[in-house]
Short mmCIF file of C-alpha atoms in Angstrom, two decimals:
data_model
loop_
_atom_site.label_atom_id
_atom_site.label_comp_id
_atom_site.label_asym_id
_atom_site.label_seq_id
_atom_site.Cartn_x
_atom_site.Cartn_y
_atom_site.Cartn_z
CA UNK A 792 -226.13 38.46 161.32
CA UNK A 793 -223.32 38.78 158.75
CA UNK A 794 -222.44 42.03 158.95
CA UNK A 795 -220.89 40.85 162.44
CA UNK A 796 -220.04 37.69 160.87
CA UNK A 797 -217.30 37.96 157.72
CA UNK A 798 -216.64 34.65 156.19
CA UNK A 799 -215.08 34.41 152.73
CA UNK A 800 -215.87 32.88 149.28
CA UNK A 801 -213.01 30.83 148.39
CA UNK A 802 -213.55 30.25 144.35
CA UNK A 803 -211.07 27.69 143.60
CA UNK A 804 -209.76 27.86 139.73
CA UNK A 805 -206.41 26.25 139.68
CA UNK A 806 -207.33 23.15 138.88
CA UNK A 807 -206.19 21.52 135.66
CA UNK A 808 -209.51 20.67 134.04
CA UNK A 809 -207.92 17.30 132.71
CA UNK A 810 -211.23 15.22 132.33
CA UNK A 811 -212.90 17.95 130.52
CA UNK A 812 -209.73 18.22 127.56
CA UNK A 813 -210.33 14.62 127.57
CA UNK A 814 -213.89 14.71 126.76
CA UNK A 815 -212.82 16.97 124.13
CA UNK A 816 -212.93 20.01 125.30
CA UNK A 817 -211.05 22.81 123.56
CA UNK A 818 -210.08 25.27 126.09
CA UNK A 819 -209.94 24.92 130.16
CA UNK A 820 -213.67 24.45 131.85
CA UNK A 821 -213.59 27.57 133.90
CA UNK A 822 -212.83 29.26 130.60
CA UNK A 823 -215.90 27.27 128.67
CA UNK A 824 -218.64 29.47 127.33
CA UNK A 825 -222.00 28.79 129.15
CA UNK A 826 -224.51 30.73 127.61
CA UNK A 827 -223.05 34.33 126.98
CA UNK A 828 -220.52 34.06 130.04
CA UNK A 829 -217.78 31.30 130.68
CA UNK A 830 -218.42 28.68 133.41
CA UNK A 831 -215.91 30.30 135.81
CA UNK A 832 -217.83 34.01 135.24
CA UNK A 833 -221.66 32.45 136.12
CA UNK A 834 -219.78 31.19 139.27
CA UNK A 835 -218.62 34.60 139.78
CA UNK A 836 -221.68 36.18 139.45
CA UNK A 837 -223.68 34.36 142.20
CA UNK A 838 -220.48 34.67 144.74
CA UNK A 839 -221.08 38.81 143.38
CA UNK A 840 -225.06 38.24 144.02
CA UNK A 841 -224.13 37.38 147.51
CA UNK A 842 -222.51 39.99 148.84
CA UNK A 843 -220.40 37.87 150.88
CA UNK A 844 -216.46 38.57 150.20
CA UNK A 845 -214.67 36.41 148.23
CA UNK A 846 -211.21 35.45 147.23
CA UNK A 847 -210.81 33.93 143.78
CA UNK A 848 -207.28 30.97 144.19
CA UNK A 849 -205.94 30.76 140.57
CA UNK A 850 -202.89 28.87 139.69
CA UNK A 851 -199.67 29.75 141.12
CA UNK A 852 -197.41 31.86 138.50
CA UNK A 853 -194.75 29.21 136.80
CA UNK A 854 -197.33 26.59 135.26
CA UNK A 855 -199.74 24.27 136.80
CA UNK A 856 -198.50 22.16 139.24
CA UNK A 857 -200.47 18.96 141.49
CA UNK A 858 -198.31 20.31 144.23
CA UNK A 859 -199.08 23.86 144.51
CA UNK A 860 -202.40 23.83 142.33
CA UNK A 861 -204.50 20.57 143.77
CA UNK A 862 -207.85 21.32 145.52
CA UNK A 863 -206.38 21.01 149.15
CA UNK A 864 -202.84 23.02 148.37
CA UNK A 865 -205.13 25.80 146.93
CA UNK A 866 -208.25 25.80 150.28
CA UNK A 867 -204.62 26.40 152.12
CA UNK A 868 -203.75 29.45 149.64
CA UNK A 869 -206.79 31.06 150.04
CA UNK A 870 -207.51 30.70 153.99
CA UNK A 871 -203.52 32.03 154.45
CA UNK A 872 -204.88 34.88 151.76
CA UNK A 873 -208.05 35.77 154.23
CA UNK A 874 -206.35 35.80 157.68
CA UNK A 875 -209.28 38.09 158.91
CA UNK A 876 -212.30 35.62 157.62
CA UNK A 877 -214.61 34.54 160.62
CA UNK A 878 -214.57 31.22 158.14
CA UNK A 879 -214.80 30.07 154.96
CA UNK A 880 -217.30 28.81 151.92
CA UNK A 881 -215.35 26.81 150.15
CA UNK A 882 -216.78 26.61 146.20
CA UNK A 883 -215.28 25.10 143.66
CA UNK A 884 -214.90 27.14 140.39
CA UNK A 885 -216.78 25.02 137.67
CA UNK A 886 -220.59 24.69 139.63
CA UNK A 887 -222.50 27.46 137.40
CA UNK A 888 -225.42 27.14 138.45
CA UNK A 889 -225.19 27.47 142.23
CA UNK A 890 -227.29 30.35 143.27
CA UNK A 891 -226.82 33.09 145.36
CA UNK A 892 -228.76 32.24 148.11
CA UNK A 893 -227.35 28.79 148.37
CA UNK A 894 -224.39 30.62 149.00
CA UNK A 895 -225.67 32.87 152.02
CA UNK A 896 -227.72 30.04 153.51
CA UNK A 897 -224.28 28.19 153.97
CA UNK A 898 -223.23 31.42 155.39
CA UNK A 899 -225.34 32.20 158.07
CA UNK A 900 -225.49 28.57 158.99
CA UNK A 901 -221.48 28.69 159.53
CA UNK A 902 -222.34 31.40 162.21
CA UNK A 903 -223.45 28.62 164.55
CA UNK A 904 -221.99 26.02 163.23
CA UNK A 905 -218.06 24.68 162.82
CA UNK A 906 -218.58 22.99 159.59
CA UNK A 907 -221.50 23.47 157.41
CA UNK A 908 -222.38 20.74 154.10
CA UNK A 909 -225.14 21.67 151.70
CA UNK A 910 -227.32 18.96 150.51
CA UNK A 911 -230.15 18.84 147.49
CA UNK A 912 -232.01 15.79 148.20
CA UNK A 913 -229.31 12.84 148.67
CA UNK A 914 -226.25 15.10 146.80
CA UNK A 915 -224.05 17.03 148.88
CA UNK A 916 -222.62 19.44 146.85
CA UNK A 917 -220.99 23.50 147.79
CA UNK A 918 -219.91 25.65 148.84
CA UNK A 919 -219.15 23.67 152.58
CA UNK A 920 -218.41 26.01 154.89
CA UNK A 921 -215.64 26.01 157.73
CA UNK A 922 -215.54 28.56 160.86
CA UNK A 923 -212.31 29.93 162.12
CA UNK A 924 -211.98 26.86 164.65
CA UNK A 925 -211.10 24.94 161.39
CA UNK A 926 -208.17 27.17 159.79
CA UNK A 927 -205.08 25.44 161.25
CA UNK A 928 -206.40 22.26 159.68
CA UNK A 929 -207.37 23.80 156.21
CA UNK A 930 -203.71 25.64 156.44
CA UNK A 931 -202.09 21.85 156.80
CA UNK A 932 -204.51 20.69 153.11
CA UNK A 933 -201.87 19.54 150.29
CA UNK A 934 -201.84 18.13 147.16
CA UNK A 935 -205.40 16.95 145.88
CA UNK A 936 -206.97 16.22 148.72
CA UNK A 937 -209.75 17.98 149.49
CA UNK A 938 -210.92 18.59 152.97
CA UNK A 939 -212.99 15.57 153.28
CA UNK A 940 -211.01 14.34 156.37
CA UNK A 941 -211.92 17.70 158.60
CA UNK A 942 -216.04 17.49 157.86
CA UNK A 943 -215.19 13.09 158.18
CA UNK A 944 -213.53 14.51 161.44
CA UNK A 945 -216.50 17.42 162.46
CA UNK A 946 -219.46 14.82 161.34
CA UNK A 947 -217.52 12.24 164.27
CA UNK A 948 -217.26 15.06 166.72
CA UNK A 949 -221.21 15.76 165.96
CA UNK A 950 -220.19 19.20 165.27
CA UNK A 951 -220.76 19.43 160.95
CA UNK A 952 -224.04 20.54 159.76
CA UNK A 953 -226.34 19.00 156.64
CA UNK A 954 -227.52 21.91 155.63
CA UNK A 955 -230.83 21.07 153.25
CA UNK A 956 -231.37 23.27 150.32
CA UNK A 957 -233.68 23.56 147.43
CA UNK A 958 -230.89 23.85 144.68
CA UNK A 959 -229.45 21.41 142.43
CA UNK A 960 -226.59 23.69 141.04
CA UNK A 961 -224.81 23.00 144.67
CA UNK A 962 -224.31 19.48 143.04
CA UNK A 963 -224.23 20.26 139.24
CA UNK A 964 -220.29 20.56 138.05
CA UNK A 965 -218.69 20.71 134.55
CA UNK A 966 -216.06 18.10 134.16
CA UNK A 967 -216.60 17.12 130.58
CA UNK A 968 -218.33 18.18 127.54
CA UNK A 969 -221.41 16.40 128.20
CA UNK A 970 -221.84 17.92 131.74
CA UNK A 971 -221.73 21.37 129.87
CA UNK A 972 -224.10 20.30 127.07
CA UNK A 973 -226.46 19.20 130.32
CA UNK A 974 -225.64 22.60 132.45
CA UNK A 975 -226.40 24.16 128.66
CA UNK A 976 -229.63 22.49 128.24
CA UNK A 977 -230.84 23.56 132.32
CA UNK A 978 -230.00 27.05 132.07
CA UNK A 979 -231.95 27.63 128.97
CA UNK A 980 -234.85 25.91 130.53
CA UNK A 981 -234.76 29.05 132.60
CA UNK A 982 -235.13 27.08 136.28
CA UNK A 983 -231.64 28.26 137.31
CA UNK A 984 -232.15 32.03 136.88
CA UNK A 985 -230.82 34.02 139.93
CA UNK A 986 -233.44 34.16 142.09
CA UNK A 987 -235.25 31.27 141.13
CA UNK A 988 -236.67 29.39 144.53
CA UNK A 989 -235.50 30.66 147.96
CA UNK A 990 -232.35 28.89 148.45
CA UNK A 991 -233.37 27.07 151.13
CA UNK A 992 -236.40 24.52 152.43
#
């Protein structure tokens, strides 16, 4: 189904990181060591895993900025970057432990779907995935705001998809030093190894 169907991986790592320096943290999260790899590179590696393409949206050259480097202003940098996507997974750079799967369940659900939100039990978490029906409106995202208001939209229009999966790193982000010390403590447990469970229920 996918070779037909070519959405893209947009890793977003422009973000400032703010709560995590707060919490003490001593460098940015993405950059964090997790085990032998940083938090951004584990991300990385399940995206590589996938085999889906990606597109990695880092900060815009001159210095972070809320303007040009807030979660929606960057969704709109990386959908202009892909203009030949059939959609996109949109996955936020500091979730380490979503797995591979995860990623290509959300995948070949976008196929037949316009908007596509994972779900572990009662979390929603990502990637969410968008179909090309969606890119004018993720091309208008600014600032910080996600793109809560097109799935609000999709779920309205009875066109979004829950998508249930059987992964709690869809959910599982590093925004301070504790949540690392927890993502820490789960990956040495050993229950978020690549190919751990099926990605999918």
């Amino acid at each position: 189904m996918l070779q037909a169907f070519s959405p893209s991986v947009l890793v977003l790592a422009a973000g400032h990181g703010r709560r995590f320096a707060q919490s003490g943290g001593s460098t940015h999260k993405l950059d964090a060591m997790l085990g032998d790899v940083t938090v951004l590179d584990h991300v990385l590696r399940s995206v590589v895993a996938s085999g889906l393409r990606y597109h990695v949206v880092r900060p815009v050259a001159g210095g972070l900025s809320p303007e040009r480097d807030g979660m929606g202003h960057s969704i709109a940098r990386g959908v202009a970057a892909t203009p030949d996507a059939d959609g996109w997974l949109i996955l936020p750079g500091d979730l380490p432990l979503v797995r591979a799967q995860s990623l290509l369940a959300v995948a070949q659900s976008l196929a037949t779907h316009a908007v596509v939100v994972p779900q572990c039990g009662d979390q929603q978490g990502h990637p969410v995935g968008f179909d090309r029906t969606c890119r004018e409106a993720l091309l208008q995202l600014q600032g910080d705001t996600g793109a809560s208001a097109i799935v609000r939209a999709h779920r309205q229009a009875g066109t979004a998809h829950s998508l249930l999966l059987d992964d709690p790193g869809i959910a599982i982000d590093i925004d301070t030093c504790d949540d690392l010390a927890r993502a820490q403590a789960l990956l040495a447990s050993g229950a978020f190894a690549q190919g751990a469970g099926d990605g999918k229920r």
